[in-house]
Amino acid sequence: MNRVDAVETVNEKGRALEDLICFLFPQIPGIEIAQRNALNAFLTEEVDVALWNAHHNRGLYFLPHLLLLEAKNWSTPCGSQEVAYFVQRLHHRGCDHGILLAKGGITGNAQDLTQAHFEIATALGNGIRVLVLTPAEILGLTNTDELVDILKQKLCHLVVSGTTIP
């Protein structure tokens, strides 16, 4: 986690957060890194991290087999353009779930569905669910069961209330 904060260049920042993802998520039973920094066939869209989910009963059994993760190691919140672009990449690949790990969270107000929250609500209406996770949330965890629980809670809240944050 210290490395996520310590690096200076944009590329190093992104790489550090991706490294955190690639360390943390495979600790969850049934999860492995499928691909990293993979471009589509047209060389127009990159996926930061793709996870294979074997649906282990103590893991992410409630999420699809293939999960795409986007890492934004920015000091400011991730904006609506970036969220919309992540949703577009999910759609182009036929994925209905994605995880956005954003150091600064996302812009707007969850209750009012403004800015980036609007993009997530719109995606939900189109069958795409984006779970937003921050490194600060990860810091408080003591084991991967807690990460699984957070993702379950976020998914339930998103679907039931239509917003990303309770």
Tab-separated table of C-alpha atoms in Angstrom:
chain	number	residue	atom	x	y	z
A	1	MET	CA	0.000	0.000	0.000
A	2	ASN	CA	2.881	2.377	0.709
A	3	ARG	CA	4.090	1.973	-2.880
A	4	VAL	CA	0.679	3.081	-4.181
A	5	ASP	CA	1.229	6.437	-2.457
A	6	ALA	CA	5.001	6.749	-2.949
A	7	VAL	CA	5.362	6.635	-6.742
A	8	GLU	CA	5.504	9.840	-8.761
A	9	THR	CA	4.825	9.365	-12.483
A	10	VAL	CA	1.398	8.607	-13.916
A	11	ASN	CA	2.571	5.256	-15.303
A	12	GLU	CA	4.176	4.266	-11.995
A	13	LYS	CA	0.999	5.221	-10.110
A	14	GLY	CA	-1.192	3.075	-12.345
A	15	ARG	CA	1.260	0.193	-12.208
A	16	ALA	CA	1.438	0.340	-8.388
A	17	LEU	CA	-2.334	0.081	-8.020
A	18	GLU	CA	-2.456	-2.741	-10.571
A	19	ASP	CA	0.264	-4.517	-8.577
A	20	LEU	CA	-1.904	-4.198	-5.466
A	21	ILE	CA	-4.839	-5.736	-7.341
A	22	CYS	CA	-2.644	-8.561	-8.646
A	23	PHE	CA	-1.396	-9.284	-5.129
A	24	LEU	CA	-4.685	-8.964	-3.265
A	25	PHE	CA	-7.347	-10.555	-5.460
A	26	PRO	CA	-5.603	-13.932	-6.019
A	27	GLN	CA	-5.634	-14.311	-2.217
A	28	ILE	CA	-9.409	-14.785	-2.547
A	29	PRO	CA	-10.243	-18.480	-3.023
A	30	GLY	CA	-10.933	-19.283	-6.687
A	31	ILE	CA	-9.478	-16.055	-8.125
A	32	GLU	CA	-6.494	-15.888	-10.460
A	33	ILE	CA	-5.051	-13.243	-12.755
A	34	ALA	CA	-6.141	-14.067	-16.309
A	35	GLN	CA	-4.500	-11.146	-18.104
A	36	ARG	CA	-2.952	-7.805	-17.351
A	37	ASN	CA	-2.649	-4.669	-19.495
A	38	ALA	CA	-4.310	-6.425	-22.422
A	39	LEU	CA	-5.354	-4.551	-25.552
A	40	ASN	CA	-8.358	-5.507	-27.648
A	41	ALA	CA	-7.880	-6.795	-31.212
A	42	PHE	CA	-8.197	-3.265	-32.612
A	43	LEU	CA	-5.577	-1.824	-30.224
A	44	THR	CA	-8.083	0.805	-29.064
A	45	GLU	CA	-8.975	-0.281	-25.525
A	46	GLU	CA	-6.853	-1.619	-22.694
A	47	VAL	CA	-7.968	-3.743	-19.757
A	48	ASP	CA	-5.846	-3.146	-16.656
A	49	VAL	CA	-6.516	-6.512	-14.991
A	50	ALA	CA	-8.750	-9.436	-15.952
A	51	LEU	CA	-9.552	-11.964	-13.236
A	52	TRP	CA	-10.691	-15.552	-13.673
A	53	ASN	CA	-13.273	-16.454	-11.051
A	54	ALA	CA	-13.697	-20.198	-10.423
A	55	HIS	CA	-16.719	-19.551	-8.151
A	56	HIS	CA	-15.204	-20.995	-4.966
A	57	ASN	CA	-17.833	-21.079	-2.201
A	58	ARG	CA	-15.643	-18.818	0.001
A	59	GLY	CA	-14.786	-16.542	-2.902
A	60	LEU	CA	-16.613	-14.392	-5.419
A	61	TYR	CA	-19.184	-17.061	-6.349
A	62	PHE	CA	-21.806	-14.303	-6.788
A	63	LEU	CA	-19.836	-12.620	-9.606
A	64	PRO	CA	-19.242	-13.883	-13.175
A	65	HIS	CA	-16.322	-16.073	-14.227
A	66	LEU	CA	-14.511	-13.200	-15.927
A	67	LEU	CA	-14.090	-9.897	-14.099
A	68	LEU	CA	-12.441	-6.797	-15.505
A	69	LEU	CA	-10.783	-4.336	-13.132
A	70	GLU	CA	-9.794	-0.763	-13.817
A	71	ALA	CA	-7.196	0.961	-11.612
A	72	LYS	CA	-7.164	4.744	-11.129
A	73	ASN	CA	-4.409	5.835	-8.745
A	74	TRP	CA	-5.317	9.508	-8.827
A	75	SER	CA	-5.344	11.929	-5.906
A	76	THR	CA	-8.594	13.362	-7.298
A	77	PRO	CA	-11.859	11.460	-7.820
A	78	CYS	CA	-12.361	9.570	-11.056
A	79	GLY	CA	-14.714	11.536	-13.311
A	80	SER	CA	-17.756	10.647	-15.345
A	81	GLN	CA	-15.781	10.410	-18.611
A	82	GLU	CA	-13.450	7.753	-17.210
A	83	VAL	CA	-16.326	5.816	-15.638
A	84	ALA	CA	-18.306	5.965	-18.899
A	85	TYR	CA	-15.258	4.729	-20.816
A	86	PHE	CA	-14.842	1.792	-18.400
A	87	VAL	CA	-18.535	0.943	-18.844
A	88	GLN	CA	-18.054	1.118	-22.622
A	89	ARG	CA	-15.108	-1.295	-22.435
A	90	LEU	CA	-17.197	-3.713	-20.363
A	91	HIS	CA	-20.016	-3.471	-22.909
A	92	HIS	CA	-17.690	-3.992	-25.890
A	93	ARG	CA	-16.466	-7.222	-24.294
A	94	GLY	CA	-19.912	-8.508	-23.332
A	95	CYS	CA	-19.154	-8.187	-19.607
A	96	ASP	CA	-21.910	-7.289	-17.182
A	97	HIS	CA	-19.736	-6.675	-14.090
A	98	GLY	CA	-16.598	-4.651	-13.476
A	99	ILE	CA	-14.637	-3.344	-10.525
A	100	LEU	CA	-13.217	0.167	-10.502
A	101	LEU	CA	-10.457	0.606	-7.931
A	102	ALA	CA	-10.168	4.380	-7.616
A	103	LYS	CA	-7.848	5.903	-5.026
A	104	GLY	CA	-9.810	9.160	-4.926
A	105	GLY	CA	-13.237	7.581	-5.323
A	106	ILE	CA	-15.541	8.954	-8.014
A	107	THR	CA	-17.031	12.386	-8.677
A	108	GLY	CA	-20.517	13.503	-7.797
A	109	ASN	CA	-23.119	12.643	-5.221
A	110	ALA	CA	-24.438	9.079	-4.914
A	111	GLN	CA	-27.886	10.096	-3.657
A	112	ASP	CA	-28.395	12.720	-6.368
A	113	LEU	CA	-26.786	10.513	-9.048
A	114	THR	CA	-24.591	13.327	-10.323
A	115	GLN	CA	-21.410	13.117	-12.365
A	116	ALA	CA	-19.715	9.668	-12.252
A	117	HIS	CA	-22.522	8.250	-10.103
A	118	PHE	CA	-24.922	8.994	-12.964
A	119	GLU	CA	-22.783	6.916	-15.332
A	120	ILE	CA	-22.866	3.960	-12.927
A	121	ALA	CA	-26.651	4.256	-12.504
A	122	THR	CA	-27.120	4.459	-16.281
A	123	ALA	CA	-24.916	1.401	-16.773
A	124	LEU	CA	-27.010	-0.485	-14.213
A	125	GLY	CA	-30.118	0.259	-16.274
A	126	ASN	CA	-28.301	-1.290	-19.239
A	127	GLY	CA	-27.390	-4.449	-17.316
A	128	ILE	CA	-23.803	-3.487	-16.415
A	129	ARG	CA	-22.799	-3.361	-12.759
A	130	VAL	CA	-19.740	-1.366	-11.735
A	131	LEU	CA	-18.490	-1.798	-8.180
A	132	VAL	CA	-16.316	1.059	-6.906
A	133	LEU	CA	-13.617	0.206	-4.395
A	134	THR	CA	-10.969	2.466	-2.859
A	135	PRO	CA	-7.564	1.583	-1.420
A	136	ALA	CA	-8.743	3.192	1.838
A	137	GLU	CA	-11.452	0.515	2.079
A	138	ILE	CA	-8.846	-2.176	1.453
A	139	LEU	CA	-6.537	-0.799	4.160
A	140	GLY	CA	-9.056	-1.587	6.875
A	141	LEU	CA	-9.332	-5.257	5.917
A	142	THR	CA	-7.765	-8.015	7.974
A	143	ASN	CA	-8.494	-10.908	5.579
A	144	THR	CA	-9.929	-11.704	2.158
A	145	ASP	CA	-13.268	-12.803	3.633
A	146	GLU	CA	-13.803	-9.146	4.497
A	147	LEU	CA	-13.026	-8.114	0.899
A	148	VAL	CA	-15.569	-10.659	-0.353
A	149	ASP	CA	-18.134	-9.252	2.103
A	150	ILE	CA	-17.485	-5.655	0.990
A	151	LEU	CA	-17.967	-6.600	-2.663
A	152	LYS	CA	-21.199	-8.475	-1.796
A	153	GLN	CA	-22.507	-5.470	0.110
A	154	LYS	CA	-21.573	-3.094	-2.703
A	155	LEU	CA	-23.287	-5.266	-5.313
A	156	CYS	CA	-26.454	-5.606	-3.228
A	157	HIS	CA	-26.549	-1.883	-2.509
A	158	LEU	CA	-25.986	-1.008	-6.158
A	159	VAL	CA	-28.778	-3.263	-7.413
A	160	VAL	CA	-31.290	-2.480	-4.659
A	161	SER	CA	-30.775	1.281	-4.343
A	162	GLY	CA	-29.248	2.120	-7.710
A	163	THR	CA	-26.323	3.923	-6.080
A	164	THR	CA	-22.728	3.002	-5.384
A	165	ILE	CA	-22.413	4.257	-1.823
A	166	PRO	CA	-24.828	3.635	1.078
